[in-house]
Coordinates of C-alpha atoms and ligand atoms in Angstrom, one line a residue:
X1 CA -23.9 -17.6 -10.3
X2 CA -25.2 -17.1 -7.1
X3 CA -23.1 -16.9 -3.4
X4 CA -24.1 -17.8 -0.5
X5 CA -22.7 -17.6 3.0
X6 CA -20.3 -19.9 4.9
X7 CA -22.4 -20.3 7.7
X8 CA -25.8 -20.4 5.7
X9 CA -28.0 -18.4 7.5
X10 CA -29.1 -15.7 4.9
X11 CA -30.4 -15.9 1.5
X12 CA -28.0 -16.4 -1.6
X13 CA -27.3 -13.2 -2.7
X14 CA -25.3 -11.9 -6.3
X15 CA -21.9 -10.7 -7.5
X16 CA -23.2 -7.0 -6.8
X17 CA -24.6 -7.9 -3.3
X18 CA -21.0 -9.5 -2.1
X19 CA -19.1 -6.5 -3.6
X20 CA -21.2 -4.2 -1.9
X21 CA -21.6 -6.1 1.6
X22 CA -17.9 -7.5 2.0
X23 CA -18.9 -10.0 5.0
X24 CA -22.5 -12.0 4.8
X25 CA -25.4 -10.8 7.5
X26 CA -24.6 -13.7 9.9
X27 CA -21.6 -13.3 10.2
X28 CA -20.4 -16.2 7.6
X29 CA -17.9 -14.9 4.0
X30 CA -19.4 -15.5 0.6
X31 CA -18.8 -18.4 -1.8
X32 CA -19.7 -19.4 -4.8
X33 CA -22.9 -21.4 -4.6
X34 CA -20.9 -24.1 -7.0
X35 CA -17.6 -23.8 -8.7
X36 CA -17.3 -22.7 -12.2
X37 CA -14.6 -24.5 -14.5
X38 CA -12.4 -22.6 -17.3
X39 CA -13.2 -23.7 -20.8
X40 CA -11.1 -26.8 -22.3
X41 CA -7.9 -25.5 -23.8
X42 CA -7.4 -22.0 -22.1
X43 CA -4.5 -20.6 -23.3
X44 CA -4.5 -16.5 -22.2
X45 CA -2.2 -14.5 -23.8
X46 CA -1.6 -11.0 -21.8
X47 CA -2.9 -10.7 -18.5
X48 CA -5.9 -8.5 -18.8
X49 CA -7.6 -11.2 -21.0
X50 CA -7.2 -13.8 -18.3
X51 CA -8.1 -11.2 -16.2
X52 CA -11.6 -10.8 -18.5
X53 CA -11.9 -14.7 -18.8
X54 CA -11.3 -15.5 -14.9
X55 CA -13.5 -12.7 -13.7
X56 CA -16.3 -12.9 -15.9
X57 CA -16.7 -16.4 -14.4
X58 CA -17.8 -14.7 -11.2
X59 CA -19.8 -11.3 -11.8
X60 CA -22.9 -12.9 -14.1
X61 CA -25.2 -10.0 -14.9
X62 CA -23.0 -7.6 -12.9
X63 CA -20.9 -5.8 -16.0
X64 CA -20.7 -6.4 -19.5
X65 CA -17.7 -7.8 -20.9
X66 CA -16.4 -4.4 -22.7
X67 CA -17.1 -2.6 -19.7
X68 CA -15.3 -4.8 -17.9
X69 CA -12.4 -5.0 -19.6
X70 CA -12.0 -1.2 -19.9
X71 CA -11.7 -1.2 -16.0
X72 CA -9.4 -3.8 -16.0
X73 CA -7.1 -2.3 -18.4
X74 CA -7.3 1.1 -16.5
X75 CA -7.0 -0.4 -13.2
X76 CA -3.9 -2.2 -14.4
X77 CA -2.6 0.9 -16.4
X78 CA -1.1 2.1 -12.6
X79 CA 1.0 -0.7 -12.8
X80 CA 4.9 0.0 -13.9
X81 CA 4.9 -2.6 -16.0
X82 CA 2.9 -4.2 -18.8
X83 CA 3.0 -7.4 -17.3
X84 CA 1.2 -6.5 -14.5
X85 CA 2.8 -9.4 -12.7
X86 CA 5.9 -10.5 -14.0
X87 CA 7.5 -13.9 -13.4
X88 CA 11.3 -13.9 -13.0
X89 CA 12.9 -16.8 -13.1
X90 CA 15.9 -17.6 -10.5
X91 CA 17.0 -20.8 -11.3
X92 CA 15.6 -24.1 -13.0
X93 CA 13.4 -25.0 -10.6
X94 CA 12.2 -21.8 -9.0
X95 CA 11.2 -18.7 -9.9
X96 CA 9.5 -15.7 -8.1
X97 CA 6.0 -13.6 -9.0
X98 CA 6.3 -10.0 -8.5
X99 CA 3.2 -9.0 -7.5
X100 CA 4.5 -5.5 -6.3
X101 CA 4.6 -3.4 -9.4
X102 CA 1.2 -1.4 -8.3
X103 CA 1.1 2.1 -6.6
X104 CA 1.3 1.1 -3.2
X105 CA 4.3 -1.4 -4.3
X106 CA 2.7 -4.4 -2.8
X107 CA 0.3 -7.4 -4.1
X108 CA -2.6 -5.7 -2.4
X109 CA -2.7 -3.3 -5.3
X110 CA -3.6 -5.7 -7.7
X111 CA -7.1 -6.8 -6.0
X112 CA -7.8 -3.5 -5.0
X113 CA -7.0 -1.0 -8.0
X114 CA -10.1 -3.3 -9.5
X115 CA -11.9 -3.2 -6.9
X116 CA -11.8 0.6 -6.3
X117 CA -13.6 0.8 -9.9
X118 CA -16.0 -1.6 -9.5
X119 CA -17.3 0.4 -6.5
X120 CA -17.0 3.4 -8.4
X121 CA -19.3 2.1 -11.4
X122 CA -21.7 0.6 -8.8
X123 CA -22.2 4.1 -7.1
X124 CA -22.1 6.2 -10.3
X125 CA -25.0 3.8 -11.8
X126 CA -27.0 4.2 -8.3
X127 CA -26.0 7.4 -7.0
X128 CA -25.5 5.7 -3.5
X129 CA -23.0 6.5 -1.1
X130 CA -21.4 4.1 1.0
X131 CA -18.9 3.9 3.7
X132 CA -15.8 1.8 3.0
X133 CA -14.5 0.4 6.3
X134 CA -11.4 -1.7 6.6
X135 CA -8.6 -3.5 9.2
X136 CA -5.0 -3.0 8.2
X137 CA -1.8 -4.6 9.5
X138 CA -0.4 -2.1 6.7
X139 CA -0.2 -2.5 3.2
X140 CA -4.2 -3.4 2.5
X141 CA -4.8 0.2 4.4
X142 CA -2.6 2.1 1.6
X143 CA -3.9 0.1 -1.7
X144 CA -7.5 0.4 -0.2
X145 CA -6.9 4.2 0.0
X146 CA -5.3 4.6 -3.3
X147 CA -7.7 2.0 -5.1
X148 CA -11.2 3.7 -3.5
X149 CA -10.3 7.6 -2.7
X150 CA -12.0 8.7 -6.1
X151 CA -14.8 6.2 -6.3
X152 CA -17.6 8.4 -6.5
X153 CA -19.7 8.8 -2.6
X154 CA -17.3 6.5 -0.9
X155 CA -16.1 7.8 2.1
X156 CA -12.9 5.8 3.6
X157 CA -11.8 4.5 7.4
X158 CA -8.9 2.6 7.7
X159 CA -8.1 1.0 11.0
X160 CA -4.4 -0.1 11.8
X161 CA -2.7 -1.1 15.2
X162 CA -0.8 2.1 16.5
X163 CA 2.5 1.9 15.9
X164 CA 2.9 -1.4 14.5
X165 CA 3.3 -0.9 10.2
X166 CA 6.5 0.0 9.4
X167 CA 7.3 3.8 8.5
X168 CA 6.6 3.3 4.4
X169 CA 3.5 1.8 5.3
X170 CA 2.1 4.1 7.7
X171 CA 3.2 7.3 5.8
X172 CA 1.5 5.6 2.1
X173 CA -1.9 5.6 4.3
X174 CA -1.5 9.1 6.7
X175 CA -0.5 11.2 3.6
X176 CA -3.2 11.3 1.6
X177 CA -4.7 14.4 2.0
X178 CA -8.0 14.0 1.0
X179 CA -11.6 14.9 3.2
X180 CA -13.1 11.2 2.1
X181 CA -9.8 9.5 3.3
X182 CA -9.5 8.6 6.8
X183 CA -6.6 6.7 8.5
X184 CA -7.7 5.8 12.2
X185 CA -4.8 4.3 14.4
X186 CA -6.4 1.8 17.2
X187 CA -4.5 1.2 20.4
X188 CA -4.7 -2.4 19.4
X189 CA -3.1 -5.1 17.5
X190 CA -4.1 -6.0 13.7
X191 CA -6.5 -8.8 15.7
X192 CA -8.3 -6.1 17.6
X193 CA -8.6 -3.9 14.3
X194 CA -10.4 -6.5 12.4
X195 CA -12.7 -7.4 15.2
X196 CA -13.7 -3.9 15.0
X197 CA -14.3 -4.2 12.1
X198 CA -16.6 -7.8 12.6
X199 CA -18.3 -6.5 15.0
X200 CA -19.7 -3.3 13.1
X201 CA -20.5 -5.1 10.4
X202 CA -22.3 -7.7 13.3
X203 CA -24.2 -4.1 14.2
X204 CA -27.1 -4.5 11.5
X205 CA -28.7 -1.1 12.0
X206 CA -25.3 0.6 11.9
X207 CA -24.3 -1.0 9.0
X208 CA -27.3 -0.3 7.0
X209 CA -27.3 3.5 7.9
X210 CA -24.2 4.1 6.8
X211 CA -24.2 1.2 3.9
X212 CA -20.6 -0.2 5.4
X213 CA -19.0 -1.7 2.6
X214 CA -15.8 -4.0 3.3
X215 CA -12.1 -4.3 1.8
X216 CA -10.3 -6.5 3.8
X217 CA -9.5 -9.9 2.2
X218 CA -13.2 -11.1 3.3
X219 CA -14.8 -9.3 0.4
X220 CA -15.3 -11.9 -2.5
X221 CA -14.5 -9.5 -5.3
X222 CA -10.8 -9.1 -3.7
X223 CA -9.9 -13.0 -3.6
X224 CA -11.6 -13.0 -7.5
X225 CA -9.2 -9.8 -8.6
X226 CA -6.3 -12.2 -7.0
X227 CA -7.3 -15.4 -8.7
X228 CA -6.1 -14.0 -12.0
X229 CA -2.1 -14.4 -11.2
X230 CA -2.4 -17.6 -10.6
X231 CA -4.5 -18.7 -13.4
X232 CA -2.1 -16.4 -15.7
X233 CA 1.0 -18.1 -14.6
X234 CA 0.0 -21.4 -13.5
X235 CA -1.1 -21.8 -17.1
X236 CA 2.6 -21.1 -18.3
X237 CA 3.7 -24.3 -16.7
X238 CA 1.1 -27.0 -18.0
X239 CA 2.9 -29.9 -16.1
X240 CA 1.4 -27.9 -12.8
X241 CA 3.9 -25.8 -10.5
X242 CA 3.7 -25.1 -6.9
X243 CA 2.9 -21.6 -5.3
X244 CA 4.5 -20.8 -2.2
X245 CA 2.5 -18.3 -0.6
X246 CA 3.5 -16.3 2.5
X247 CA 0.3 -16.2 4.4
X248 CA -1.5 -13.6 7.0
X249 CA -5.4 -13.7 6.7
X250 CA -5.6 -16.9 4.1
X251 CA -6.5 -14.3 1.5
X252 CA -4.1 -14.7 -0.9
X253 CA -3.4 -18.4 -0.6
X254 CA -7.2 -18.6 -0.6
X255 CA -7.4 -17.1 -4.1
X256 CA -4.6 -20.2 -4.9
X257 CA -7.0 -22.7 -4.2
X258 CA -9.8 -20.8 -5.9
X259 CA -7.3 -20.9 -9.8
X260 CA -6.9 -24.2 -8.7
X261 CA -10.5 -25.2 -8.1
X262 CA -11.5 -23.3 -11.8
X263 CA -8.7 -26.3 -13.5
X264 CA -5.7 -24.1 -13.7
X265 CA -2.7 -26.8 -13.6
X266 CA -1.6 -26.1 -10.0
X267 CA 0.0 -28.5 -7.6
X268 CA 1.0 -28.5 -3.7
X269 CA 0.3 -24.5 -2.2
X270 CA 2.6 -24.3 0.3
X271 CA 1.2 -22.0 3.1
X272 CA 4.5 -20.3 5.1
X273 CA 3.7 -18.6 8.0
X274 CA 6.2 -16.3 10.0
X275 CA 6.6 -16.8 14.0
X276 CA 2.6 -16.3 14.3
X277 CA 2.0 -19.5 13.5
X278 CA -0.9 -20.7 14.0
X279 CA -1.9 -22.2 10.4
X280 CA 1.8 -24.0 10.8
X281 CA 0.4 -25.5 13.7
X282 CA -2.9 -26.5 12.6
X283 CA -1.4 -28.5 9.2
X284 CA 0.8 -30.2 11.7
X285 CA -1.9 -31.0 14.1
X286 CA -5.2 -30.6 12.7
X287 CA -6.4 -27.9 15.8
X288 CA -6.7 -24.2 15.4
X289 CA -5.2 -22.9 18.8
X290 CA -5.3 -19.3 18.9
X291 CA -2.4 -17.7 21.0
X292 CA -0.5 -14.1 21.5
X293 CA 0.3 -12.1 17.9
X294 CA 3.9 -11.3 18.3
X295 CA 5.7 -8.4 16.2
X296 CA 8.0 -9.8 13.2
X297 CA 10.0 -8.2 10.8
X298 CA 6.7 -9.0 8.1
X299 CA 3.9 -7.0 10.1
X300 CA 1.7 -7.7 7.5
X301 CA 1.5 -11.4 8.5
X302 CA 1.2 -10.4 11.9
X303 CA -2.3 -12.1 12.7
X304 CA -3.5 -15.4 14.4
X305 CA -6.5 -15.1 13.1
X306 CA -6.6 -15.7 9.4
X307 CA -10.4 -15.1 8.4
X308 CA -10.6 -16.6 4.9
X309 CA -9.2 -20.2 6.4
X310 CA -13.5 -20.3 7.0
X311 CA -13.9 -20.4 3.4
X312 CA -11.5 -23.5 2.8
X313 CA -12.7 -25.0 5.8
X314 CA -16.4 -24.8 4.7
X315 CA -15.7 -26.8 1.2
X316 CA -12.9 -29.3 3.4
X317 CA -16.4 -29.9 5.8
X318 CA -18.4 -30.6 2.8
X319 CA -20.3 -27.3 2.6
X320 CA -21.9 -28.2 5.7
X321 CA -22.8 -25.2 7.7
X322 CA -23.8 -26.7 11.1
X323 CA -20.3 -28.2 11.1
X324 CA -18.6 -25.1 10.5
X325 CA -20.6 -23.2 12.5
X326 CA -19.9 -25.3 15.5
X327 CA -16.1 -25.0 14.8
X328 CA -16.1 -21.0 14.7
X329 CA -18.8 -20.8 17.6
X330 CA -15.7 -23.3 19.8
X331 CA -13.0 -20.9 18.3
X332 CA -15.1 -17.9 19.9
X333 CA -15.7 -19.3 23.1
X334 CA -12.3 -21.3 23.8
X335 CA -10.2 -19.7 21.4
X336 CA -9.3 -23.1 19.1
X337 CA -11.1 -26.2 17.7
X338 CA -10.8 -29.3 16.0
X339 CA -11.1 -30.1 12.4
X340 CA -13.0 -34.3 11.7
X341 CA -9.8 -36.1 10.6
X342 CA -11.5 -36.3 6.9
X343 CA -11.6 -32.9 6.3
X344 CA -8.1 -32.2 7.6
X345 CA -7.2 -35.0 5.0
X346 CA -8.6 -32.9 2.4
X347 CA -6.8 -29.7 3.4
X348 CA -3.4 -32.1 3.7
X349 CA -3.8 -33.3 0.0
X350 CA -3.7 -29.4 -0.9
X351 CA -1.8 -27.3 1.6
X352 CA 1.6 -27.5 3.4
X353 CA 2.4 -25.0 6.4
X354 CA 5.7 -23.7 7.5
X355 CA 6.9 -21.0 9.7
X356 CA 10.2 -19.1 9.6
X357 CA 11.5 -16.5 12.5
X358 CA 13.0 -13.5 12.3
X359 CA 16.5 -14.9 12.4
X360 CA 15.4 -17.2 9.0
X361 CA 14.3 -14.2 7.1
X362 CA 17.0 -12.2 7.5
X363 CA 19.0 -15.3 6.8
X364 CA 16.6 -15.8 3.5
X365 CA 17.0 -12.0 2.4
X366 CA 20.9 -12.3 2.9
X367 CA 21.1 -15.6 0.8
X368 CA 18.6 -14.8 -1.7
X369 CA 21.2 -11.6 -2.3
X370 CA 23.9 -13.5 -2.4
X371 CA 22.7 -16.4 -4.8
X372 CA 20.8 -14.7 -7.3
X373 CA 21.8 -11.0 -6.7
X374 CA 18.0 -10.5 -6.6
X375 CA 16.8 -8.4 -3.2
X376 CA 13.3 -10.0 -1.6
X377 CA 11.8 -8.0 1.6
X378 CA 10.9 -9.6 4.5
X379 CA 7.4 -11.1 3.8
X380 CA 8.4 -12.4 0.0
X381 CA 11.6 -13.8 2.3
X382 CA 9.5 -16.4 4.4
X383 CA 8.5 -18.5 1.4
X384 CA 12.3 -18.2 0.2
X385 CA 13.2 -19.7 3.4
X386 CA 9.9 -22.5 3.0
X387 CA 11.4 -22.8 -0.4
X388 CA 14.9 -23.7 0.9
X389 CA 13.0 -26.2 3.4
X390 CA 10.6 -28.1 1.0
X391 CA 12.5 -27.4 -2.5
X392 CA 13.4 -31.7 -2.1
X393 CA 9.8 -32.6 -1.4
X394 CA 7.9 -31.1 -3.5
X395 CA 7.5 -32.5 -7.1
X396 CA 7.5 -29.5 -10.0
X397 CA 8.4 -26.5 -10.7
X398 CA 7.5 -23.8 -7.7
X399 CA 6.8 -20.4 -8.3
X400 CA 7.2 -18.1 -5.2
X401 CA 5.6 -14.9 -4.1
X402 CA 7.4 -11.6 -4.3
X403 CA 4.1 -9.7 -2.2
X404 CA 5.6 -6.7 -1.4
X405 CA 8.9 -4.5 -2.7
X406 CA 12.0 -4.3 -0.7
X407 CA 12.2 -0.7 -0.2
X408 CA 8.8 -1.2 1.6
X409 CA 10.5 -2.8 4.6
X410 CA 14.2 -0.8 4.0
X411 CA 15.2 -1.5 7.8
X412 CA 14.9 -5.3 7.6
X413 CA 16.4 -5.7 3.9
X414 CA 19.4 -3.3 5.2
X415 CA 20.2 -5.5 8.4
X416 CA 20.4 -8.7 5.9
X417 CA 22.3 -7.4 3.6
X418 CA 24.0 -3.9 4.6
X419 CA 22.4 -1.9 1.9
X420 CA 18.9 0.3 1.8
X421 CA 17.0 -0.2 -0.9
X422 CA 15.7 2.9 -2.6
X423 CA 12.2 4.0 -2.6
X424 CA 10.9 3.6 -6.6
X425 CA 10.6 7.5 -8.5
X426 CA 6.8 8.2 -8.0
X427 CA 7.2 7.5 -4.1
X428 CA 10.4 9.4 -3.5
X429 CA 9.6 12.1 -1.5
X430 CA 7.2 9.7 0.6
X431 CA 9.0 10.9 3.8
X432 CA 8.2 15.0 3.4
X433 CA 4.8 14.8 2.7
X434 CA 2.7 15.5 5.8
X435 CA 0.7 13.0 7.9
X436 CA -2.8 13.2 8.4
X437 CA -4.2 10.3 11.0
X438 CA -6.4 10.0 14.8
X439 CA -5.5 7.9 17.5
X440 CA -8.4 6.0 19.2
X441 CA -8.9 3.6 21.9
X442 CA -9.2 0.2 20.9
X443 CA -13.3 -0.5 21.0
X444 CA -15.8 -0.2 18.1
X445 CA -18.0 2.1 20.3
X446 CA -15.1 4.8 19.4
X447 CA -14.8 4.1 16.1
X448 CA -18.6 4.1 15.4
X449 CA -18.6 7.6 17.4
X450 CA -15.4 9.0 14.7
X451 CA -17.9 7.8 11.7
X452 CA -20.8 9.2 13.0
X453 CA -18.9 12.2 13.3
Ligands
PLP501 C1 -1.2 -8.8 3.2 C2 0.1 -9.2 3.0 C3 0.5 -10.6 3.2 C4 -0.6 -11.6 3.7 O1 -1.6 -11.8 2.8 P1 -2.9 -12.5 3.2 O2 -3.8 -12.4 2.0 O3 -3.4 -11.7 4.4 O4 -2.6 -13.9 3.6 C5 1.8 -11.0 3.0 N1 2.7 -10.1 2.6 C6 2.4 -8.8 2.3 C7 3.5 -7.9 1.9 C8 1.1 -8.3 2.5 O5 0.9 -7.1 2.3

């Protein structure tokens, strides 16, 4: 299999060349040249071998299957459960994912626990080094750090918008005392951080001398690491289920489409949104109008620019790069564009949007208490509240997304519901460890000087 770029203007490149580059030369995000299918009749038993079966579909020639499946089971081993991801069912109709068993205790963990390895046994077989470079609205920041900081000649920048990731978040990334591990606080919001971050990777000469490597949610081998949970439990429902997915930079409702593109039985992915809500706006509208981000009480889907949308958007234009190009080149220069009313018909047969405010979550995390004495923090709470909207509508089972742990975000989940939720054992003593971290203006100039050293 061979990927090539969103915006088609560089060659086709392989599994190794979109883990190692994250973002494609011009400026487009990597794709699968054509979609593979999973054979007739999957039926995975425990989650590492759909693991094996999904992501061997993707990294031809890259890693041998017993290779492979040793990092898989090692990455998952940091888990705190065997399951990896365990569905929990709530009532008939709905029942939650937990994607927040990992180190860092949310769903970031799963993509980049793997993807921390396969660095690693890219680097060990080459003796490169490489700098990983990443934009955090806080929990990608922590699971980048604890997936990567022993990959072998990485060296680690995190950017994140001063001030804005809750106290949890902040102290997972500044604590980690280690000299390859650097957390970098931009006077910025998460928007500024990632373009940053763009526009390093936009600096060709910079990025080759210091062999920039990406983790955000643009780096193919992420969405691929994420595909697996919803192939695995999509295929426990073969009358197809709907995934409601709360939704920041696209990624993970991105890596939804993906199972659903590879056969797994999926139905309606229902994208919720909190009040930055600028994908709510475009399923009602068909326009992508960029406007202010606003703080929530789910930082982590504090963005109005989801990235990944370009890689649904390129399959909803026909793989047509002109036509895409044209939309992100209006998005640049007027800050929205317009989607041709056939391709937003495409996206509509696939995707819902929905936003809920701060009010709704706390309102979600307060009910979701109540009803099933089960406690949801406040990202997994805005598709509880899209659940409680759409539950009539949609046909099917639905299965929603539990991305982070409640004791993440304790100061939201205690205003709903009166009561702190406790940090889990091996993160206890989170708030005495010492905090490591630089504040820098917000402008890639500073940030290449800090790398440069
Ligand atoms: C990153 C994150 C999201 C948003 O995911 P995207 O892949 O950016 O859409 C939602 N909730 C939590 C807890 C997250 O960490």
């Amino acid at each position: 299999m061979k990927y090539i770029s969103t915006r088609g203007g560089c060659p086709a490149t392989d599994f190794r060349g979109a883990l190692m580059g994250g973002l494609a030369p011009d400026g487009g995000l990597y794709v699968p040249d054509v979609w593979p299918t999973l054979p007739q009749g999957f039926s995975p038993k425990t989650y590492i071998d759909t693991a094996e079966a999904v992501l061997s579909l993707f990294m031809d020639g890259f890693i041998d299957k017993p290779t492979l499946r040793t990092l898989l089971e090692k990455a998952y081993a940091s888990f705190d459960v065997p399951e990896v991801a365990p569905l929990r069912k709530l009532d008939e109709n709905l029942s939650v994912l937990e994607l927040f068993h990992g180190p860092t205790i949310a769903f970031k963990d799963v993509a980049l626990q793997l993807l921390g390895r396969l660095f690693d046994y890219e680097l060990r077989k080459t003796g490169q080094k490489i700098t990983i470079l990443g934009a955090t609205s806080g929990d990608t920041g922590s699971a980048a750090i604890e997936g990567c900081r022993h990959a072998q000649g990485a060296e680690i920048y995190i950017l994140y918008p001063h001030e804005r990731p809750s106290e949890v978040q902040r102290r997972q990334m500044t604590t980690v005392n280690a000299p390859n591990v650097h957390a970098v606080a931009v006077e910025g919001n998460f928007d500024d951080c990632q373009a940053i971050v763009k526009q390093l990777f936009a600096d060709a000469a910079f990025r080759s001398s210091q062999n920039l490597s990406a983790v955000n949610s643009i780096n193919w081998a992420r969405i691929a690491a994420q595909v697996v949970y919803y192939v695995h439990t999509a295929y426990s429902y073969p009358q197809g289920v709907n995934f409601i997915v709360p939704t920041g930079n696209f990624g993970n409702v991105y890596a939804a489409y993906v199972a659903k593109k590879l056969g797994a039985p999926i139905r309606k992915l229902v994208v919720a949104s909190n009040r930055n809500d600028i994908l709510t706006r475009f399923f009602e509208s068909g326009r992508m109008q960029k406007s202010e981000v606003e703080p929530s009480l789910s930082p982590s889907m504090d963005i109005q620019v989801s990235s990944n949308f370009e890689r649904v958007l390129f399959d909803a234009l026909g793989r047509d790069p002109e036509a895409l190009k044209t939309c992100m080149a209006d998005f640049t220069k007027q800050g929205s564009y317009n989607v041709p009313q056939k391709a937003f018909d495409v996206l509509l047969d696939i995707f819902t949007g929905i936003r809920c405010d701060d009010d709704d979550t706390l309102a979600a995390i307060a009910c979701t208490q109540r009803d099933y004495g089960y406690t949801i923090d406040p990202h997994t709470a805005v598709a509880f509240h899209a659940y409680h909207e759409f539950k009539d509508s949609l046909e099917g089972p639905v299965v929603a997304l539990a991305c982070a742990h409640p004791a993440k975000f304790p100061d939201a989940v205690q205003k709903a519901t009166g009561k702190r939720p406790p940090l889990p054992e091996a993160l206890a003593d989170l708030y005495e460890r010492p905090e490591h971290f630089t504040v820098i203006p917000n402008s890639a100039e500073a940030v290449k000087k800090l790398i440069l050293g």
